[in-house]
Tab-separated table of C-alpha atoms and ligand atoms in Angstrom:
chain	number	residue	atom	x	y	z
A	1	MET	CA	103.198	126.741	76.252
A	2	ASN	CA	100.523	125.426	73.614
A	3	LEU	CA	98.659	122.387	72.312
A	4	ASN	CA	101.907	120.883	70.859
A	5	ASP	CA	103.904	121.305	73.959
A	6	LEU	CA	101.341	119.076	75.607
A	7	LYS	CA	101.232	116.608	72.928
A	8	LYS	CA	104.854	116.072	73.319
A	9	GLN	CA	104.436	115.710	76.853
A	10	ILE	CA	101.706	113.028	76.241
A	11	LYS	CA	104.421	111.194	74.187
A	12	ILE	CA	107.164	111.303	76.773
A	13	ASN	CA	104.664	109.890	79.413
A	14	LYS	CA	103.294	107.441	77.057
A	15	ILE	CA	99.621	108.382	77.918
A	16	ASN	CA	96.967	106.830	75.900
A	17	ILE	CA	94.506	109.796	74.702
A	18	ASP	CA	92.105	110.562	72.325
A	19	GLU	CA	93.720	113.494	70.268
A	20	ASP	CA	90.740	114.796	68.814
A	21	VAL	CA	89.501	115.191	72.465
A	22	LEU	CA	92.705	117.036	73.575
A	23	GLU	CA	92.389	119.494	70.880
A	24	TYR	CA	88.756	120.106	71.020
A	25	ALA	CA	89.223	120.746	74.899
A	26	TYR	CA	92.274	122.865	74.148
A	27	GLU	CA	90.319	125.255	72.086
A	28	TYR	CA	87.393	125.087	74.196
A	29	ALA	CA	89.321	126.540	77.036
A	30	LYS	CA	91.119	128.892	74.957
A	31	GLU	CA	88.142	130.393	73.580
A	32	ALA	CA	86.382	130.236	76.900
A	33	HIS	CA	89.373	132.288	78.728
A	34	LYS	CA	89.940	134.512	75.540
A	35	GLY	CA	90.977	137.925	76.536
A	36	GLN	CA	91.343	137.031	80.211
A	37	LYS	CA	95.194	137.730	81.809
A	38	ARG	CA	96.645	136.420	84.714
A	39	LEU	CA	98.033	138.412	87.372
A	40	THR	CA	101.409	137.869	85.916
A	41	LYS	CA	100.117	139.515	82.650
A	42	GLU	CA	100.437	136.358	80.664
A	43	ASP	CA	97.064	135.114	78.522
A	44	TYR	CA	94.971	133.027	81.304
A	45	ILE	CA	95.042	129.621	79.105
A	46	GLU	CA	98.757	129.306	79.913
A	47	HIS	CA	97.639	128.396	83.179
A	48	PRO	CA	95.402	125.332	82.459
A	49	ILE	CA	97.701	124.224	79.803
A	50	ARG	CA	100.624	124.039	82.786
A	51	VAL	CA	98.085	122.160	84.934
A	52	ALA	CA	97.315	119.600	82.449
A	53	GLN	CA	101.163	119.405	81.603
A	54	GLN	CA	101.607	118.510	85.215
A	55	LEU	CA	98.618	115.793	85.166
A	56	ILE	CA	100.536	114.226	82.000
A	57	LYS	CA	103.825	114.084	84.004
A	58	LEU	CA	101.864	112.355	87.099
A	59	GLY	CA	100.642	109.831	84.332
A	60	LEU	CA	97.006	110.551	84.834
A	61	ASP	CA	94.206	109.393	82.679
A	62	GLN	CA	92.433	111.103	79.723
A	63	ASP	CA	89.416	112.663	81.746
A	64	THR	CA	91.423	114.212	84.452
A	65	ILE	CA	94.124	115.749	81.726
A	66	ILE	CA	90.734	117.143	80.025
A	67	ALA	CA	89.247	118.015	83.266
A	68	GLY	CA	92.660	119.873	84.037
A	69	LEU	CA	92.375	121.917	80.969
A	70	LEU	CA	88.838	123.020	81.704
A	71	HIS	CA	89.131	123.292	85.541
A	72	ASP	CA	88.664	127.091	85.487
A	73	VAL	CA	86.202	127.533	82.815
A	74	PRO	CA	82.689	127.505	85.153
A	75	GLU	CA	84.216	129.499	87.863
A	76	ASP	CA	86.326	132.300	85.726
A	77	THR	CA	84.115	132.509	82.469
A	78	ASP	CA	80.588	132.662	81.310
A	79	ARG	CA	80.354	129.075	80.400
A	80	THR	CA	78.676	126.874	83.013
A	81	ILE	CA	79.329	123.361	84.243
A	82	ASN	CA	76.158	122.424	82.304
A	83	ASP	CA	77.721	123.714	78.963
A	84	ILE	CA	80.885	121.596	79.815
A	85	LYS	CA	78.443	118.373	80.480
A	86	LYS	CA	77.146	119.176	77.271
A	87	GLU	CA	80.272	119.103	75.422
A	88	PHE	CA	82.250	116.694	77.120
A	89	GLY	CA	79.920	114.260	79.076
A	90	GLU	CA	79.352	113.358	82.608
A	91	LYS	CA	82.604	112.081	83.889
A	92	ILE	CA	84.426	115.126	82.854
A	93	SER	CA	81.965	117.636	84.027
A	94	PHE	CA	81.888	115.470	87.700
A	95	LEU	CA	85.867	116.294	87.777
A	96	VAL	CA	85.541	119.909	86.822
A	97	ASN	CA	82.728	120.675	89.201
A	98	GLY	CA	84.680	118.860	92.069
A	99	ILE	CA	87.603	121.328	91.408
A	100	THR	CA	84.797	124.158	91.586
A	101	LYS	CA	83.479	122.993	94.628
A	102	LEU	CA	86.856	122.846	96.414
A	103	SER	CA	88.030	126.368	95.310
A	104	LYS	CA	85.004	127.936	97.124
A	105	VAL	CA	86.698	127.171	100.445
A	106	LYS	CA	89.267	130.181	101.394
A	107	TYR	CA	91.437	129.123	104.392
A	108	ARG	CA	91.230	131.797	107.324
A	109	GLY	CA	91.574	130.883	110.808
A	110	MET	CA	90.929	127.324	112.563
A	111	ASP	CA	87.239	126.997	111.418
A	112	MET	CA	88.294	127.436	107.782
A	113	PHE	CA	91.229	125.168	108.210
A	114	VAL	CA	88.695	122.169	109.200
A	115	GLU	CA	86.429	123.263	106.486
A	116	SER	CA	88.926	123.025	103.916
A	117	LEU	CA	90.519	119.819	105.205
A	118	ARG	CA	86.939	118.315	105.134
A	119	LYS	CA	86.291	119.475	101.544
A	120	MET	CA	89.530	118.274	100.420
A	121	PHE	CA	88.673	114.398	102.025
A	122	VAL	CA	85.165	114.548	100.860
A	123	ALA	CA	86.229	115.273	97.109
A	124	MET	CA	88.948	112.473	97.760
A	125	ALA	CA	86.350	110.014	98.872
A	126	GLU	CA	84.330	110.994	95.927
A	127	ASP	CA	86.869	110.691	93.250
A	128	ILE	CA	90.539	111.048	93.993
A	129	ARG	CA	91.395	112.395	90.651
A	130	VAL	CA	89.860	115.801	92.015
A	131	VAL	CA	92.440	116.123	94.239
A	132	PHE	CA	95.090	115.363	91.766
A	133	ILE	CA	93.981	118.333	89.503
A	134	LYS	CA	93.952	120.266	92.688
A	135	PHE	CA	97.071	119.540	93.425
A	136	ALA	CA	98.504	120.727	89.812
A	137	ASP	CA	96.315	123.618	90.199
A	138	ARG	CA	97.937	124.699	93.306
A	139	LEU	CA	101.583	123.943	92.363
A	140	ASP	CA	101.080	126.346	89.192
A	141	ASN	CA	99.583	129.024	91.375
A	142	LEU	CA	102.512	128.762	93.695
A	143	GLU	CA	104.817	129.126	90.584
A	144	THR	CA	103.200	132.598	90.037
A	145	LEU	CA	102.460	133.750	93.742
A	146	TYR	CA	104.978	136.726	93.679
A	147	ALA	CA	102.383	138.355	91.543
A	148	LEU	CA	99.616	138.174	94.162
A	149	PRO	CA	99.500	140.841	97.369
A	150	PRO	CA	101.834	139.800	100.185
A	151	GLU	CA	98.727	138.669	102.479
A	152	LYS	CA	97.395	136.523	99.611
A	153	GLN	CA	100.645	134.833	99.195
A	154	LYS	CA	101.325	133.986	102.815
A	155	ARG	CA	97.467	132.626	103.215
A	156	ILE	CA	97.830	130.392	100.023
A	157	ALA	CA	101.325	129.192	100.814
A	158	LYS	CA	100.232	128.279	104.468
A	159	GLU	CA	97.194	126.520	103.358
A	160	THR	CA	99.544	124.819	100.858
A	161	LEU	CA	102.092	123.533	103.801
A	162	GLU	CA	99.183	122.591	106.385
A	163	ILE	CA	96.817	120.883	103.944
A	164	TYR	CA	97.899	120.156	100.616
A	165	ALA	CA	101.326	118.794	101.185
A	166	PRO	CA	100.119	116.599	104.266
A	167	ILE	CA	97.447	115.082	102.172
A	168	ALA	CA	100.098	114.409	99.305
A	169	ALA	CA	102.370	112.984	101.570
A	170	ARG	CA	99.669	110.371	102.717
A	171	LEU	CA	98.668	109.649	99.420
A	172	GLY	CA	102.317	108.608	99.047
A	173	ILE	CA	103.156	111.154	96.324
A	174	GLY	CA	106.382	112.348	97.007
A	175	THR	CA	107.271	114.420	94.087
A	176	LEU	CA	104.178	116.610	94.729
A	177	LYS	CA	104.795	116.860	98.635
A	178	GLY	CA	108.279	117.904	98.054
A	179	SER	CA	107.462	120.657	95.272
A	180	LEU	CA	104.570	121.915	97.299
A	181	GLU	CA	106.598	122.492	100.284
A	182	ASP	CA	109.353	123.762	98.638
A	183	LYS	CA	107.337	126.415	96.666
A	184	SER	CA	105.314	127.734	99.936
A	185	PHE	CA	108.357	127.485	102.446
A	186	PRO	CA	109.939	131.131	101.501
A	187	TYR	CA	106.501	132.783	101.679
A	188	VAL	CA	105.340	131.128	104.912
A	189	TYR	CA	108.682	131.331	106.592
A	190	PRO	CA	110.782	133.775	104.859
A	191	ASP	CA	113.477	134.541	107.445
A	192	GLU	CA	113.838	130.648	108.193
A	193	TYR	CA	114.046	130.365	104.708
A	194	LYS	CA	117.009	132.814	104.131
A	195	TRP	CA	118.760	131.115	107.187
A	196	LEU	CA	118.365	127.787	105.634
A	197	MET	CA	119.851	129.009	102.254
A	198	GLU	CA	123.005	130.732	103.738
A	199	THR	CA	123.758	127.781	106.128
A	200	ILE	CA	123.785	125.112	103.272
A	201	LYS	CA	125.181	126.974	100.381
A	202	ASP	CA	128.716	126.044	100.417
A	203	LYS	CA	127.950	122.428	102.034
A	204	ARG	CA	125.481	121.369	99.618
A	205	GLU	CA	127.761	122.053	96.845
A	206	GLU	CA	130.698	120.377	98.883
A	207	GLN	CA	128.521	117.599	98.917
A	208	LYS	CA	127.492	117.409	95.485
A	209	LYS	CA	130.925	116.982	94.274
A	210	ILE	CA	131.730	114.209	96.718
A	211	VAL	CA	128.518	112.442	95.553
A	212	GLU	CA	129.685	112.709	91.804
A	213	GLU	CA	132.950	111.078	92.698
A	214	TYR	CA	131.151	108.381	94.302
A	215	ILE	CA	128.682	107.740	91.365
A	216	VAL	CA	131.860	106.861	89.152
A	217	LYS	CA	132.885	104.432	92.103
A	218	ILE	CA	129.668	102.937	92.230
A	219	ASN	CA	129.306	102.301	88.431
A	220	GLN	CA	132.725	100.496	88.402
A	221	LEU	CA	131.727	98.373	91.643
A	222	LEU	CA	128.273	97.222	90.353
A	223	LYS	CA	129.826	96.418	86.836
A	224	GLU	CA	132.263	94.144	88.679
A	225	ASN	CA	129.520	92.476	90.497
A	226	HIS	CA	127.208	91.831	87.283
A	227	ILE	CA	124.515	93.999	88.103
A	228	LYS	CA	122.952	95.441	85.077
A	229	ASN	CA	120.294	97.971	84.089
A	230	TYR	CA	120.546	99.942	87.204
A	231	GLU	CA	120.136	103.741	87.285
A	232	ILE	CA	121.815	105.839	89.798
A	233	ASP	CA	121.880	109.707	90.514
A	234	GLY	CA	122.553	112.169	93.089
A	235	ARG	CA	119.105	113.361	94.664
A	236	VAL	CA	119.154	116.750	96.643
A	237	LYS	CA	117.316	116.792	99.514
A	238	HIS	CA	114.160	119.210	99.502
A	239	ASN	CA	114.586	122.717	101.677
A	240	TYR	CA	111.469	122.092	103.598
A	241	SER	CA	112.285	118.442	104.891
A	242	LEU	CA	115.592	119.335	105.396
A	243	TYR	CA	114.727	122.706	107.644
A	244	LYS	CA	112.274	120.543	109.702
A	245	LYS	CA	115.026	117.744	110.065
A	246	LEU	CA	117.474	120.409	111.367
A	247	MET	CA	114.660	121.738	113.562
A	248	ARG	CA	114.454	118.251	115.475
A	249	PRO	CA	116.268	118.187	118.731
A	250	LYS	CA	118.622	115.328	117.736
A	251	TYR	CA	120.012	117.635	114.670
A	252	ASN	CA	119.815	121.032	117.051
A	253	LYS	CA	120.192	123.213	113.802
A	254	ASP	CA	123.993	121.393	113.164
A	255	ILE	CA	124.140	121.016	109.414
A	256	ASN	CA	127.034	118.675	109.933
A	257	LYS	CA	125.037	116.296	111.395
A	258	ILE	CA	123.036	116.252	108.289
A	259	TYR	CA	124.463	113.250	105.624
A	260	ASP	CA	121.676	113.309	102.982
A	261	LEU	CA	121.696	116.976	101.823
A	262	VAL	CA	122.864	115.388	98.939
A	263	ALA	CA	122.233	111.352	98.793
A	264	LEU	CA	123.036	108.812	96.358
A	265	ARG	CA	120.184	106.996	94.917
A	266	ILE	CA	120.507	103.722	93.407
A	267	ILE	CA	117.622	101.942	91.674
A	268	VAL	CA	118.042	98.192	90.940
A	269	ASN	CA	115.655	95.517	89.202
A	270	SER	CA	114.713	93.464	92.176
A	271	ILE	CA	114.730	93.016	96.121
A	272	GLU	CA	117.772	90.821	95.860
A	273	GLU	CA	119.711	93.031	93.901
A	274	CYS	CA	118.804	95.995	96.442
A	275	TYR	CA	120.451	93.920	99.644
A	276	LEU	CA	123.346	92.336	97.208
A	277	THR	CA	124.096	96.370	96.364
A	278	LEU	CA	124.137	96.842	99.940
A	279	GLY	CA	126.414	94.289	100.640
A	280	ILE	CA	128.748	95.625	97.719
A	281	ILE	CA	128.851	98.926	99.301
A	282	HIS	CA	129.163	97.711	103.171
A	283	ASN	CA	131.868	95.645	101.831
A	284	GLN	CA	133.825	98.571	100.453
A	285	TRP	CA	133.238	101.336	102.986
A	286	LYS	CA	132.296	101.074	106.658
A	287	PRO	CA	128.703	101.977	107.507
A	288	MET	CA	127.238	104.237	110.347
A	289	PRO	CA	125.321	101.160	111.798
A	290	GLU	CA	122.714	103.454	113.640
A	291	ARG	CA	121.868	105.009	110.299
A	292	PHE	CA	121.102	101.681	108.558
A	293	LYS	CA	117.378	101.280	107.949
A	294	ASP	CA	115.428	98.622	106.248
A	295	TYR	CA	112.232	100.050	104.777
A	296	ILE	CA	111.745	97.217	102.511
A	297	ALA	CA	111.251	94.713	105.463
A	298	GLN	CA	109.531	97.499	107.085
A	299	PRO	CA	107.784	99.938	104.971
A	300	LYS	CA	106.683	103.430	106.086
A	301	PRO	CA	103.199	103.942	106.801
A	302	ASN	CA	102.587	105.554	103.404
A	303	GLY	CA	103.982	102.610	101.830
A	304	TYR	CA	107.720	103.922	101.029
A	305	GLN	CA	110.290	101.224	100.570
A	306	SER	CA	114.004	101.518	100.427
A	307	LEU	CA	117.296	100.617	101.968
A	308	HIS	CA	119.111	103.625	103.631
A	309	THR	CA	122.415	103.301	104.781
A	310	VAL	CA	125.269	105.868	105.607
A	311	ILE	CA	128.935	105.330	104.757
A	312	PHE	CA	132.290	106.812	105.748
A	313	THR	CA	134.150	107.786	102.764
A	314	GLN	CA	138.226	107.829	102.465
A	315	ASN	CA	138.128	111.435	103.958
A	316	LYS	CA	135.518	110.652	106.598
A	317	HIS	CA	132.998	112.392	104.929
A	318	PRO	CA	129.492	110.114	105.654
A	319	ILE	CA	127.239	109.940	102.589
A	320	GLU	CA	123.658	108.431	102.278
A	321	PHE	CA	122.858	105.691	100.059
A	322	GLN	CA	119.340	105.039	98.980
A	323	ILE	CA	118.501	101.457	97.564
A	324	ARG	CA	115.459	100.516	95.887
A	325	THR	CA	113.614	98.645	92.998
A	326	LYS	CA	111.999	100.487	90.159
A	327	LYS	CA	108.609	99.707	91.386
A	328	MET	CA	109.589	101.181	95.004
A	329	HIS	CA	110.770	104.307	93.295
A	330	GLU	CA	107.541	104.686	91.569
A	331	ILE	CA	105.452	104.296	94.586
A	332	ALA	CA	107.560	106.719	96.308
A	333	GLU	CA	107.261	109.363	93.661
A	334	TYR	CA	103.889	108.808	92.409
A	335	GLY	CA	102.255	106.863	95.270
A	336	ILE	CA	98.607	106.508	94.471
A	337	ALA	CA	98.744	108.176	91.262
A	338	ALA	CA	101.139	105.226	89.954
A	339	HIS	CA	98.217	103.169	89.370
A	340	PHE	CA	97.044	105.212	86.695
A	341	HIS	CA	100.320	104.578	84.786
A	342	TYR	CA	99.374	101.416	84.010
A	343	LYS	CA	95.869	101.480	82.652
A	344	ASP	CA	96.677	100.033	79.392
A	345	SER	CA	99.881	98.917	78.859
A	346	ASN	CA	101.616	96.335	81.038
A	347	LYS	CA	98.955	96.178	83.963
A	348	LYS	CA	101.071	93.228	85.290
A	349	ASN	CA	104.039	95.586	86.198
A	350	ALA	CA	101.759	97.651	88.453
A	351	PRO	CA	103.655	98.379	91.599
A	352	LYS	CA	102.598	96.452	94.484
A	353	ILE	CA	101.936	97.910	97.964
A	354	SER	CA	102.861	95.451	100.935
A	355	GLY	CA	103.472	95.236	104.632
A	356	ASP	CA	102.064	97.032	107.605
A	357	GLN	CA	100.458	99.960	106.542
A	358	LEU	CA	97.470	102.136	106.753
A	359	ALA	CA	94.331	99.915	106.283
A	360	TRP	CA	93.169	101.953	103.307
A	361	LEU	CA	96.329	101.928	101.657
A	362	LYS	CA	96.475	98.115	102.119
A	363	GLN	CA	93.534	98.189	99.990
A	364	LEU	CA	95.281	99.178	97.063
A	365	LYS	CA	96.019	95.828	96.056
A	366	LYS	CA	92.578	94.890	95.762
A	367	ILE	CA	91.621	97.532	93.788
A	368	GLN	CA	94.694	96.746	91.532
A	369	LYS	CA	93.409	93.489	91.118
A	370	GLU	CA	90.080	94.861	90.078
A	371	ILE	CA	91.549	96.989	87.564
A	372	LYS	CA	93.622	94.240	85.966
A	373	GLU	CA	90.086	92.550	85.553
A	374	ASN	CA	87.948	95.420	84.771
A	375	ASP	CA	89.092	98.079	82.322
A	376	THR	CA	86.341	100.475	82.781
A	377	LEU	CA	86.963	100.599	86.517
A	378	LEU	CA	89.257	103.451	86.344
A	379	GLU	CA	87.084	105.498	84.821
A	380	THR	CA	84.799	105.648	87.527
A	381	ILE	CA	87.285	105.006	90.305
A	382	LYS	CA	85.932	106.076	93.388
A	383	LEU	CA	89.200	104.291	95.283
A	384	ASP	CA	87.308	101.724	97.091
A	385	ILE	CA	89.945	102.557	99.884
A	386	PHE	CA	87.682	105.164	100.929
A	387	GLN	CA	84.622	103.375	100.818
A	388	ASN	CA	84.961	101.326	103.881
A	389	ARG	CA	86.637	104.108	105.482
A	390	ILE	CA	85.475	107.498	107.089
A	391	PHE	CA	87.266	110.628	107.788
A	392	VAL	CA	86.072	112.409	110.835
A	393	PHE	CA	87.864	115.542	112.419
A	394	THR	CA	88.119	116.838	115.682
A	395	PRO	CA	87.395	120.858	116.357
A	396	LYS	CA	91.143	121.589	115.564
A	397	GLY	CA	91.152	119.611	112.434
A	398	ASP	CA	93.077	116.505	113.233
A	399	VAL	CA	91.935	113.885	111.181
A	400	MET	CA	90.589	110.341	112.215
A	401	ASP	CA	90.652	107.535	110.069
A	402	LEU	CA	87.773	105.036	111.395
A	403	PRO	CA	85.580	102.117	109.346
A	404	GLU	CA	82.318	102.883	108.380
A	405	LYS	CA	79.477	103.109	110.835
A	406	ALA	CA	81.852	103.792	113.587
A	407	THR	CA	80.202	105.984	116.676
A	408	ALA	CA	81.359	109.218	118.502
A	409	ILE	CA	82.336	106.427	121.246
A	410	ASP	CA	84.844	104.951	118.865
A	411	PHE	CA	86.167	108.253	117.829
A	412	ALA	CA	86.294	109.257	121.548
A	413	TYR	CA	88.707	106.093	122.323
A	414	HIS	CA	90.721	106.388	119.134
A	415	ILE	CA	91.622	110.019	120.676
A	416	HIS	CA	92.506	108.909	124.167
A	417	THR	CA	91.217	106.239	126.592
A	418	TYR	CA	90.380	108.691	129.113
A	419	LEU	CA	87.963	110.557	126.732
A	420	GLY	CA	86.197	107.305	125.994
A	421	ASP	CA	86.056	106.164	129.848
A	422	HIS	CA	84.488	109.880	130.394
A	423	PHE	CA	82.216	109.858	127.319
A	424	GLY	CA	79.160	112.011	128.088
A	425	GLY	CA	78.043	112.840	124.598
A	426	ALA	CA	78.945	114.175	121.337
A	427	ILE	CA	78.207	117.194	119.401
A	428	VAL	CA	78.532	116.704	115.588
A	429	ASN	CA	78.643	119.729	113.047
A	430	GLY	CA	77.259	121.768	115.938
A	431	LYS	CA	74.370	119.432	116.928
A	432	LYS	CA	74.149	116.697	119.621
A	433	ILE	CA	73.664	113.194	118.599
A	434	SER	CA	72.804	110.047	120.082
A	435	GLU	CA	75.749	107.793	121.290
A	436	ASP	CA	74.918	104.871	118.702
A	437	GLU	CA	74.531	107.505	115.827
A	438	PRO	CA	77.150	106.061	113.026
A	439	LEU	CA	79.375	109.109	112.026
A	440	LYS	CA	79.891	110.144	108.392
A	441	SER	CA	82.982	111.205	106.604
A	442	GLY	CA	83.362	115.058	106.848
A	443	ASP	CA	81.812	115.303	110.333
A	444	VAL	CA	83.431	117.565	112.716
A	445	VAL	CA	83.036	115.694	116.350
A	446	GLU	CA	83.285	116.990	119.719
A	447	ILE	CA	83.195	115.133	122.622
A	448	ILE	CA	81.691	116.199	125.856
A	449	THR	CA	83.280	114.611	128.736
A	450	ASN	CA	81.535	113.442	132.149
A	451	LYS	CA	83.965	113.691	134.715
A	452	ASN	CA	81.636	111.838	137.397
A	453	ARG	CA	81.508	108.937	134.983
A	454	LYS	CA	83.143	105.932	136.717
A	455	GLY	CA	84.126	104.147	133.458
A	456	PRO	CA	82.539	102.833	130.275
A	457	ASP	CA	79.142	101.351	129.880
A	458	GLU	CA	78.996	97.629	129.045
A	459	LYS	CA	76.095	98.064	126.647
A	460	TRP	CA	78.880	100.258	124.475
A	461	LEU	CA	80.311	97.232	123.601
A	462	ASP	CA	77.551	96.627	121.256
A	463	ILE	CA	77.885	100.110	120.133
A	464	VAL	CA	81.395	100.537	119.020
A	465	LYS	CA	82.947	99.258	115.596
A	466	THR	CA	86.551	99.370	116.418
A	467	HIS	CA	88.749	96.837	117.852
A	468	THR	CA	90.521	99.533	119.752
A	469	ALA	CA	87.353	100.845	121.305
A	470	LYS	CA	86.233	97.525	122.187
A	471	TYR	CA	89.360	96.145	123.866
A	472	LYS	CA	89.752	99.533	125.866
A	473	ILE	CA	86.087	99.197	127.100
A	474	LYS	CA	86.843	95.596	128.100
A	475	SER	CA	89.993	96.341	129.873
A	476	SER	CA	88.506	99.614	131.693
A	477	LEU	CA	85.529	97.111	132.654
A	478	ASN	CA	87.930	94.575	134.019
A	479	ARG	CA	90.150	97.125	136.100
A	480	HIS	CA	86.868	98.239	137.297
A	481	LYS	CA	85.764	95.143	138.487
A	482	LYS	CA	88.945	94.440	139.987
A	483	ASN	CA	88.939	97.621	141.843
A	484	THR	CA	85.705	97.152	143.231
A	485	ILE	CA	86.513	93.550	144.435
A	486	SER	CA	89.683	94.621	146.077
A	487	ARG	CA	87.772	97.440	147.729
A	488	LEU	CA	85.411	94.955	149.057
A	489	ILE	CA	88.199	92.821	150.428
A	490	SER	CA	89.878	95.405	151.994
A	491	GLN	CA	86.629	96.665	153.737
A	492	GLU	CA	86.021	93.060	154.904
A	493	GLY	CA	89.497	93.202	156.493
A	494	ASP	CA	89.110	96.442	158.325
B	1	LIG	MN1	93.415	127.150	88.485
C-alpha cells in the first residue's frame, strides 16, 4: 500500500482533504518508521497506512486521517509528540497523544480490565476521534495477529471482544463491531469457532442460494410496484453474533432455528417505502408473526432502525428480510461516525436519530444542529454527549452512565434499591469520600453497605441528582412510614 492507494480511497469516500498535508504526513511517518519491520516482516509503515485507509472508509475527517498515519510515531520512533506538534499543530498532536496514552494500558485481569475501560471512556469524553483511531489500529493489529506469540494473541483478542467491540456497539458502529468480533473470535474461543464453522458450512451456502433466488423475485415485485432507486443485497450474519445467538436458550445450538444466516436487505428512500415494501412482501409470502419486529417505531437503544420480518418461502424455507432507509442504514453501519460524513457536503441530509434512546445518544440531534450552524465545531468536537454525562465504574468494570455531579448515592440506587437503602459510604479510586461529593468520569466506585440501616435518610433527597434515586428514596421512605404506622396501630390493638 502507498500514498496513491490512500488518495484513491479518499476519492471513493468523497473526503475533503488537503493533499499536501496528507503527502507530508505520509512522508513524515515513512521516514520516522524507516528500517522498522512488523512481526509479519513487512515494513512498519504498511500498518499506519492501513489504519489511515480504514479511517477514510469510516468517512472521518482530515485531522483524524492524518493522526492515523502518525499514530505510532511517538511511541515507536525517536520523534516525540512535541515534534509532531511543531510539524502538524495542536489538534493533530492532541489526537496522536490520545492514542499513545490509550496504548499504555495492557489488559491483564480484572484491575486492568477496569483500567482499560476507564481510559477508553475518558479518551472518548475528550475527543471521540481518538477512539476511532484506536478501533482502526486494533482492526489492523487483529489482521496480523497470527504473527504474535499465542499468549499475546489471546490477550489482545480477548480485550477486543470484551472492551472494544461493546464500545463500538454502543456507539452504533455496526461495521466495526462485527469485524472486531469476528477477527477476535477464533483466538479467544478456538474450539467454539471450529464447531460453528462445521455447523454452518453447508447451511450457509444453501441459504445464500435461496437468497439469490429471492433477490430476483423481489426486484420484479418492487418494479411492479413502482419503487425506485432501492438497493438490495444478501447480508451474511457475522460469525460471533451468530455464535452468541445459537448459545441462547431459545435456539439451543440448533442451526435450523436460525433464519437470518443470510438475510435479505432492502434499502429504500423513505419510511413510507419501508412499510410499503413490507406490505408487498407480506402480500406475496406468509410471514411468521412472532418474528416481525418494527425497529422503526421502536428503535434499539443504540439507535438502530429497521423492519425485520421472516417469511416462509415456497419450499417452506424461512428467510429474513431487513427493510430500512438509506439514512437508517448509515446509522446502523457507522453510528456516531456517520456524523463526520456530512462535514462539508450536504449537511441537510445528515441522518437523524430519534426515538427512545440513551440520553447521550439523543443529544446527537443537538450536536447535528450545532454542526449545521458552525463549521469549525467539528474540528474541536468534544461530543457534548459526554459533557453532561459521566461514566463511572463498579469494581468489576460495569459502566454506569450518570448525569454530571451525580453522587455515590445515585450510583448505589442505580445498581440496586437495596444497595441505595443500605448505603453506608463509598470508596472512590481507593479513597473514602463524603456522601455529597460529586463523582467524576472514570471513577471506580465501591459502595459500603450498612446492614443495620433501616432505610434512606431524608436529607439524601437534597444530595442526589438522578430521578431514579429520588424516586426510590421517596418510595422507601413512604414504605417505611406506612410500616411504622401499621406497627403502631397493631400494637395499639394488642
Ligand atoms: Mn498501531
